[in-house]
Amino acid sequence: MGDFTQKSVVKSAMRKLATPIADYATFHALIQDVLENNPWGCTTYESAGVAKPAVEKTKESYAATIVYENAEAKTVGSIPIRGPTMEAVNTAVTQITGSAAITTGMGAGVAASRDSSEDSFSCTIKAHANNGELYSVSFKRDSVTLSSYENDAIRTGIETWADTVAILA
């Protein structure tokens, strides 16, 4: 039996943000800027005979938590919510916090609230470098991860770009 022979060196790098992204609107604006303006100089390509964009969103996730507190501000319960979009999460939050039956079920004198600073959101973008490499950039509220790249020039380019984006610096 033969040995495995390494064919490539696939790398991953992460930037932990000094301050988490403040809110969904800021996060959404960042993602839209990448998708619309292609700041990494990526190129379109073809896969299985289908034209693909230079950068495209491939995965996203959004979450919030509803907290139930009693009159002493003690948390007596919580409901986590996950959805495919922040709009879906916001709709669920509105429906659940507006439900008297759920609030009553948590106990007498309990109030429902949402702390948006605890919301989480993530989005992965697939990008096609001008050298032909496909790589991914995953954005989370507190980090940016570059993965599946070989050429260090890709990391350098994204680092240089991130240094110019105030919320990522």
Coordinates of N, CA and C in Angstrom, one line a residue:
M1 N 0.8 -1.2 0.0 CA 0.0 0.0 0.0 C 0.9 1.2 0.0
G2 N 0.5 2.2 -0.8 CA 1.3 3.5 -0.9 C 1.0 4.4 0.2
D3 N 1.9 5.4 0.4 CA 1.7 6.4 1.4 C 0.9 7.6 0.8
F4 N 0.2 8.3 1.7 CA -0.4 9.5 1.2 C 0.6 10.6 0.9
T5 N 0.4 11.3 -0.2 CA 1.3 12.4 -0.6 C 0.5 13.7 -0.5
Q6 N 1.1 14.6 0.3 CA 0.5 15.9 0.5 C 0.4 16.6 -0.9
K7 N -0.9 17.1 -1.2 CA -1.1 17.8 -2.4 C -1.1 19.3 -2.3
S8 N -1.5 19.8 -1.1 CA -1.6 21.2 -0.9 C -1.5 21.5 0.6
V9 N -1.3 22.7 0.9 CA -1.2 23.2 2.3 C -2.4 24.2 2.5
V10 N -3.4 23.7 3.0 CA -4.6 24.6 3.3 C -4.5 25.2 4.6
K11 N -4.7 26.5 4.7 CA -4.4 27.2 5.9 C -5.7 27.9 6.5
S12 N -5.6 28.3 7.7 CA -6.7 29.0 8.4 C -6.1 30.0 9.3
A13 N -6.8 31.2 9.4 CA -6.3 32.2 10.2 C -7.5 32.9 10.8
M14 N -7.4 33.4 12.1 CA -8.5 34.1 12.7 C -8.1 35.4 13.3
R15 N -8.9 36.4 13.2 CA -8.7 37.7 13.9 C -9.8 37.8 14.9
K16 N -9.4 37.9 16.2 CA -10.3 38.1 17.3 C -10.5 39.6 17.4
L17 N -11.7 40.1 17.4 CA -12.0 41.5 17.4 C -11.8 42.1 18.8
A18 N -11.2 43.2 18.9 CA -11.0 43.9 20.2 C -12.3 44.2 20.9
T19 N -13.3 44.6 20.1 CA -14.6 45.0 20.5 C -15.6 44.2 19.6
P20 N -16.6 43.5 20.2 CA -17.6 42.9 19.3 C -18.3 43.8 18.4
I21 N -18.8 43.4 17.3 CA -19.6 44.2 16.4 C -20.8 44.6 17.2
A22 N -21.1 45.9 17.2 CA -22.1 46.5 18.1 C -23.5 45.9 17.9
D23 N -24.0 45.7 16.6 CA -25.3 45.3 16.4 C -25.5 44.7 15.0
Y24 N -26.7 44.2 14.8 CA -27.0 43.6 13.5 C -26.9 44.5 12.4
A25 N -27.3 45.8 12.5 CA -27.3 46.7 11.4 C -25.8 46.9 11.0
T26 N -24.9 47.1 11.9 CA -23.5 47.2 11.6 C -23.0 46.0 10.9
F27 N -23.3 44.8 11.4 CA -22.9 43.6 10.8 C -23.4 43.4 9.4
H28 N -24.7 43.7 9.2 CA -25.3 43.6 7.9 C -24.6 44.5 6.9
A29 N -24.3 45.8 7.3 CA -23.7 46.7 6.4 C -22.3 46.2 6.0
L30 N -21.6 45.6 6.9 CA -20.3 45.1 6.6 C -20.4 44.0 5.5
I31 N -21.3 43.0 5.7 CA -21.5 41.9 4.8 C -21.9 42.5 3.4
Q32 N -22.9 43.4 3.4 CA -23.3 44.0 2.1 C -22.2 44.7 1.4
D33 N -21.3 45.4 2.2 CA -20.2 46.0 1.5 C -19.3 45.0 0.8
V34 N -19.0 43.9 1.5 CA -18.1 42.9 0.9 C -18.8 42.3 -0.4
L35 N -20.1 42.0 -0.3 CA -20.8 41.4 -1.4 C -20.9 42.4 -2.6
E36 N -21.2 43.6 -2.3 CA -21.4 44.6 -3.4 C -20.1 45.2 -3.9
N37 N -19.1 45.4 -3.1 CA -17.9 46.1 -3.5 C -16.7 45.3 -3.7
N38 N -16.7 44.0 -3.4 CA -15.6 43.0 -3.6 C -14.3 43.7 -3.2
P39 N -14.1 44.0 -2.0 CA -12.9 44.7 -1.6 C -11.6 43.9 -1.7
W40 N -11.7 42.6 -1.8 CA -10.5 41.7 -1.9 C -10.1 41.5 -3.3
G41 N -10.7 42.1 -4.3 CA -10.3 41.9 -5.7 C -10.5 40.6 -6.3
C42 N -11.6 39.9 -5.8 CA -11.9 38.5 -6.3 C -12.4 38.5 -7.7
T43 N -12.4 37.4 -8.3 CA -12.9 37.3 -9.7 C -14.0 36.3 -9.9
T44 N -14.9 36.5 -10.8 CA -15.9 35.5 -11.1 C -15.3 34.3 -11.7
Y45 N -16.0 33.2 -11.7 CA -15.5 31.9 -12.2 C -16.6 31.1 -12.6
E46 N -16.3 29.9 -13.1 CA -17.3 29.0 -13.6 C -17.1 27.6 -12.9
S47 N -18.2 27.1 -12.4 CA -18.2 25.8 -11.7 C -19.3 24.9 -12.3
A48 N -18.9 23.8 -12.8 CA -19.9 22.8 -13.4 C -20.7 23.5 -14.5
G49 N -20.1 24.4 -15.2 CA -20.8 25.1 -16.3 C -21.7 26.2 -15.9
V50 N -21.6 26.6 -14.6 CA -22.4 27.7 -14.1 C -21.5 28.8 -13.7
A51 N -21.9 30.0 -14.1 CA -21.1 31.2 -13.7 C -21.4 31.5 -12.3
K52 N -20.3 31.8 -11.5 CA -20.4 32.1 -10.1 C -19.8 33.5 -9.8
P53 N -20.4 34.1 -8.9 CA -19.9 35.5 -8.5 C -18.5 35.4 -7.8
A54 N -17.8 36.5 -7.8 CA -16.5 36.6 -7.2 C -16.6 36.3 -5.7
V55 N -17.6 36.9 -5.1 CA -17.9 36.6 -3.6 C -19.3 36.3 -3.5
E56 N -19.6 35.3 -2.7 CA -21.1 35.0 -2.4 C -21.3 34.5 -1.0
K57 N -22.4 34.8 -0.5 CA -22.8 34.4 0.9 C -23.2 32.9 0.7
T58 N -22.6 32.1 1.6 CA -22.9 30.6 1.5 C -23.6 30.1 2.8
K59 N -23.5 30.8 3.9 CA -24.1 30.3 5.1 C -24.3 31.5 6.1
E60 N -25.4 31.5 6.8 CA -25.6 32.6 7.8 C -26.4 32.0 8.9
S61 N -26.3 32.6 10.1 CA -27.0 32.2 11.3 C -27.2 33.4 12.2
Y62 N -28.4 33.4 12.8 CA -28.8 34.5 13.7 C -29.4 34.0 14.9
A63 N -29.2 34.7 16.0 CA -29.8 34.2 17.3 C -30.0 35.3 18.3
A64 N -31.0 35.2 19.1 CA -31.3 36.1 20.2 C -31.8 35.3 21.4
T65 N -31.9 35.9 22.5 CA -32.4 35.3 23.7 C -33.4 36.2 24.4
I66 N -34.5 35.6 24.7 CA -35.5 36.4 25.5 C -35.3 36.0 27.0
V67 N -35.2 36.9 27.8 CA -34.9 36.7 29.2 C -36.2 37.1 30.0
Y68 N -36.5 36.3 31.0 CA -37.7 36.5 31.9 C -37.1 36.8 33.3
E69 N -37.5 38.0 33.8 CA -37.0 38.4 35.1 C -38.1 38.7 36.0
N70 N -37.9 38.4 37.3 CA -38.9 38.8 38.3 C -38.7 40.2 38.8
A71 N -39.5 40.6 39.7 CA -39.5 42.0 40.2 C -38.1 42.4 40.8
E72 N -37.4 41.4 41.3 CA -36.0 41.7 41.8 C -34.9 41.6 40.8
A73 N -35.3 41.6 39.5 CA -34.4 41.5 38.4 C -33.6 40.2 38.3
K74 N -34.2 39.2 38.9 CA -33.5 37.9 38.9 C -34.1 37.1 37.7
T75 N -33.2 36.5 36.9 CA -33.6 35.8 35.7 C -34.2 34.5 36.2
V76 N -35.5 34.3 35.8 CA -36.2 33.0 36.2 C -36.4 32.1 35.0
G77 N -36.1 32.6 33.8 CA -36.2 31.7 32.6 C -35.7 32.5 31.4
S78 N -35.5 31.7 30.3 CA -35.0 32.3 29.1 C -35.4 31.4 27.9
I79 N -35.6 32.0 26.7 CA -35.9 31.3 25.5 C -34.9 31.7 24.4
P80 N -34.1 30.7 24.0 CA -33.2 31.1 22.9 C -33.9 31.0 21.6
I81 N -33.6 31.8 20.6 CA -34.2 31.8 19.3 C -33.1 31.8 18.2
R82 N -33.2 30.9 17.3 CA -32.3 30.9 16.2 C -33.2 31.0 14.9
G83 N -32.6 31.6 13.9 CA -33.3 31.7 12.6 C -32.4 31.9 11.4
P84 N -33.0 31.8 10.2 CA -32.1 31.9 9.0 C -31.8 33.4 8.7
T85 N -32.5 34.3 9.2 CA -32.3 35.7 9.0 C -32.5 36.5 10.3
M86 N -32.0 37.7 10.5 CA -32.3 38.4 11.7 C -33.7 38.9 11.7
E87 N -34.3 39.1 10.5 CA -35.7 39.5 10.4 C -36.6 38.4 11.0
A88 N -36.3 37.1 10.7 CA -37.0 36.0 11.2 C -36.9 35.9 12.8
V89 N -35.7 36.2 13.2 CA -35.4 36.2 14.7 C -36.2 37.3 15.3
N90 N -36.2 38.5 14.7 CA -36.9 39.6 15.3 C -38.4 39.4 15.4
T91 N -38.9 38.7 14.3 CA -40.4 38.4 14.3 C -40.7 37.4 15.4
A92 N -39.8 36.4 15.6 CA -40.1 35.4 16.7 C -40.0 36.1 18.0
V93 N -39.0 37.0 18.2 CA -38.9 37.7 19.5 C -40.2 38.5 19.8
T94 N -40.7 39.2 18.8 CA -41.9 40.0 19.0 C -43.1 39.1 19.3
Q95 N -43.2 38.0 18.6 CA -44.3 37.1 18.9 C -44.2 36.4 20.3
I96 N -43.0 36.0 20.7 CA -42.9 35.4 22.0 C -43.0 36.4 23.1
T97 N -42.4 37.5 23.0 CA -42.5 38.5 24.1 C -43.9 39.1 24.2
G98 N -44.6 39.0 23.2 CA -46.0 39.5 23.2 C -47.0 38.4 23.7
S99 N -46.5 37.2 23.9 CA -47.4 36.2 24.4 C -47.6 36.2 25.9
A100 N -48.8 36.6 26.3 CA -49.2 36.6 27.7 C -49.1 35.2 28.3
A101 N -49.5 34.2 27.5 CA -49.5 32.9 28.0 C -48.1 32.4 28.4
I102 N -47.1 32.7 27.6 CA -45.7 32.3 27.9 C -45.2 33.1 29.1
T103 N -45.4 34.4 29.1 CA -45.0 35.2 30.2 C -45.6 34.8 31.5
T104 N -46.9 34.5 31.5 CA -47.6 34.0 32.7 C -47.1 32.7 33.1
G105 N -46.7 31.8 32.2 CA -46.2 30.5 32.5 C -44.8 30.6 33.2
M106 N -44.1 31.7 33.0 CA -42.8 31.9 33.7 C -43.0 32.3 35.1
G107 N -44.2 32.8 35.5 CA -44.4 33.1 36.9 C -45.1 34.4 37.1
A108 N -45.6 34.7 38.2 CA -46.3 35.9 38.5 C -45.3 37.1 38.6
G109 N -45.7 38.2 38.1 CA -44.8 39.4 38.1 C -43.6 39.3 37.3
V110 N -43.5 38.4 36.3 CA -42.3 38.2 35.5 C -42.5 39.1 34.2
A111 N -41.4 39.6 33.8 CA -41.4 40.4 32.5 C -40.4 39.9 31.5
A112 N -40.8 39.9 30.3 CA -39.9 39.4 29.2 C -39.1 40.6 28.6
S113 N -37.8 40.4 28.3 CA -37.0 41.4 27.7 C -35.9 40.7 26.8
R114 N -35.4 41.5 25.9 CA -34.3 41.1 25.0 C -33.1 42.0 25.2
D115 N -32.0 41.5 25.4 CA -30.8 42.3 25.4 C -30.0 42.1 24.1
S116 N -30.2 43.1 23.2 CA -29.6 43.0 21.8 C -28.1 42.8 21.9
S117 N -27.5 43.3 22.9 CA -26.0 43.1 23.0 C -25.6 41.7 23.1
E118 N -26.5 40.8 23.4 CA -26.3 39.4 23.5 C -26.7 38.6 22.2
D119 N -27.2 39.4 21.2 CA -27.6 38.7 19.9 C -26.3 38.1 19.3
S120 N -26.4 37.1 18.5 CA -25.3 36.5 17.8 C -25.7 36.5 16.3
F121 N -24.7 36.6 15.5 CA -24.9 36.5 14.1 C -23.6 36.1 13.4
S122 N -23.7 35.3 12.4 CA -22.5 34.9 11.6 C -22.9 34.8 10.1
C123 N -21.9 34.9 9.3 CA -22.1 34.8 7.9 C -20.8 34.3 7.3
T124 N -20.9 33.3 6.4 CA -19.7 32.9 5.7 C -19.8 33.3 4.2
I125 N -18.7 33.8 3.7 CA -18.6 34.2 2.3 C -17.6 33.4 1.6
K126 N -18.0 32.8 0.5 CA -17.0 32.1 -0.4 C -16.5 33.1 -1.4
A127 N -15.2 33.1 -1.6 CA -14.5 34.0 -2.5 C -13.6 33.3 -3.4
H128 N -13.4 33.8 -4.6 CA -12.5 33.3 -5.7 C -11.4 34.2 -5.9
A129 N -10.2 33.9 -5.5 CA -9.1 34.7 -5.7 C -8.7 34.8 -7.1
N130 N -8.0 35.8 -7.5 CA -7.6 36.0 -8.9 C -6.5 34.9 -9.3
N131 N -6.0 34.2 -8.4 CA -5.0 33.1 -8.7 C -5.8 31.8 -8.9
G132 N -7.1 31.8 -8.7 CA -7.9 30.6 -8.9 C -8.3 29.9 -7.7
E133 N -7.8 30.3 -6.5 CA -8.1 29.6 -5.3 C -9.5 30.0 -4.8
L134 N -10.3 29.1 -4.2 CA -11.5 29.3 -3.5 C -11.2 29.3 -2.0
Y135 N -11.7 30.3 -1.3 CA -11.5 30.3 0.1 C -12.7 30.9 0.8
S136 N -12.8 30.8 2.1 CA -14.0 31.2 2.8 C -13.5 32.2 3.9
V137 N -14.4 33.2 4.1 CA -14.2 34.2 5.2 C -15.5 34.2 6.0
S138 N -15.4 33.8 7.3 CA -16.5 33.7 8.2 C -16.5 34.9 9.2
F139 N -17.6 35.6 9.2 CA -17.7 36.8 10.1 C -18.6 36.4 11.2
K140 N -18.2 36.6 12.4 CA -19.0 36.5 13.6 C -19.0 37.8 14.4
R141 N -19.8 37.9 15.4 CA -19.8 39.2 16.1 C -18.5 39.6 16.7
D142 N -17.7 38.5 17.1 CA -16.4 38.8 17.8 C -15.2 38.4 17.0
S143 N -15.3 37.9 15.8 CA -14.1 37.4 15.1 C -14.3 37.3 13.6
V144 N -13.2 37.2 12.9 CA -13.3 37.0 11.4 C -12.3 35.8 11.2
T145 N -12.7 34.8 10.5 CA -11.9 33.6 10.2 C -11.7 33.4 8.7
L146 N -10.5 33.4 8.3 CA -10.2 33.1 6.9 C -9.8 31.6 6.8
S147 N -10.4 30.8 5.9 CA -10.1 29.4 5.9 C -10.0 28.9 4.4
S148 N -9.3 27.8 4.3 CA -9.2 27.0 3.1 C -8.4 27.8 2.0
Y149 N -7.3 28.5 2.4 CA -6.5 29.2 1.5 C -5.1 28.6 1.5
E150 N -4.4 28.8 0.4 CA -3.0 28.3 0.4 C -2.0 29.5 0.3
N151 N -2.3 30.4 -0.6 CA -1.4 31.5 -0.9 C -1.5 32.6 0.2
D152 N -0.4 32.9 0.9 CA -0.4 33.9 1.9 C -0.8 35.3 1.5
A153 N -0.7 35.5 0.2 CA -1.1 36.8 -0.3 C -2.6 37.1 -0.1
I154 N -3.4 36.0 0.0 CA -4.8 36.1 0.3 C -5.0 36.6 1.7
R155 N -4.3 36.0 2.6 CA -4.4 36.5 4.0 C -3.9 37.9 4.2
T156 N -2.8 38.2 3.5 CA -2.2 39.6 3.6 C -3.2 40.6 3.1
G157 N -3.9 40.3 2.0 CA -4.9 41.2 1.4 C -6.1 41.4 2.3
I158 N -6.5 40.3 2.9 CA -7.7 40.5 3.8 C -7.3 41.2 5.1
E159 N -6.1 40.9 5.6 CA -5.6 41.6 6.8 C -5.5 43.1 6.5
T160 N -5.0 43.5 5.3 CA -4.8 44.9 4.9 C -6.2 45.5 4.9
W161 N -7.1 44.9 4.2 CA -8.5 45.4 4.1 C -9.1 45.6 5.5
A162 N -9.0 44.5 6.4 CA -9.6 44.5 7.7 C -9.0 45.7 8.6
D163 N -7.8 46.0 8.3 CA -7.1 47.1 9.1 C -7.8 48.4 8.7
T164 N -8.4 48.5 7.6 CA -9.1 49.8 7.2 C -10.5 49.9 7.6
V165 N -11.1 48.8 8.1 CA -12.5 48.7 8.5 C -12.5 48.9 10.0
A166 N -13.0 50.1 10.5 CA -12.9 50.4 11.9 C -13.4 49.3 12.8
I167 N -14.5 48.7 12.5 CA -15.1 47.7 13.4 C -14.3 46.4 13.5
L168 N -13.4 46.2 12.5 CA -12.6 45.0 12.5 C -11.1 45.2 13.0
A169 N -10.7 46.5 13.1 CA -9.3 46.8 13.4 C -9.0 46.5 14.8

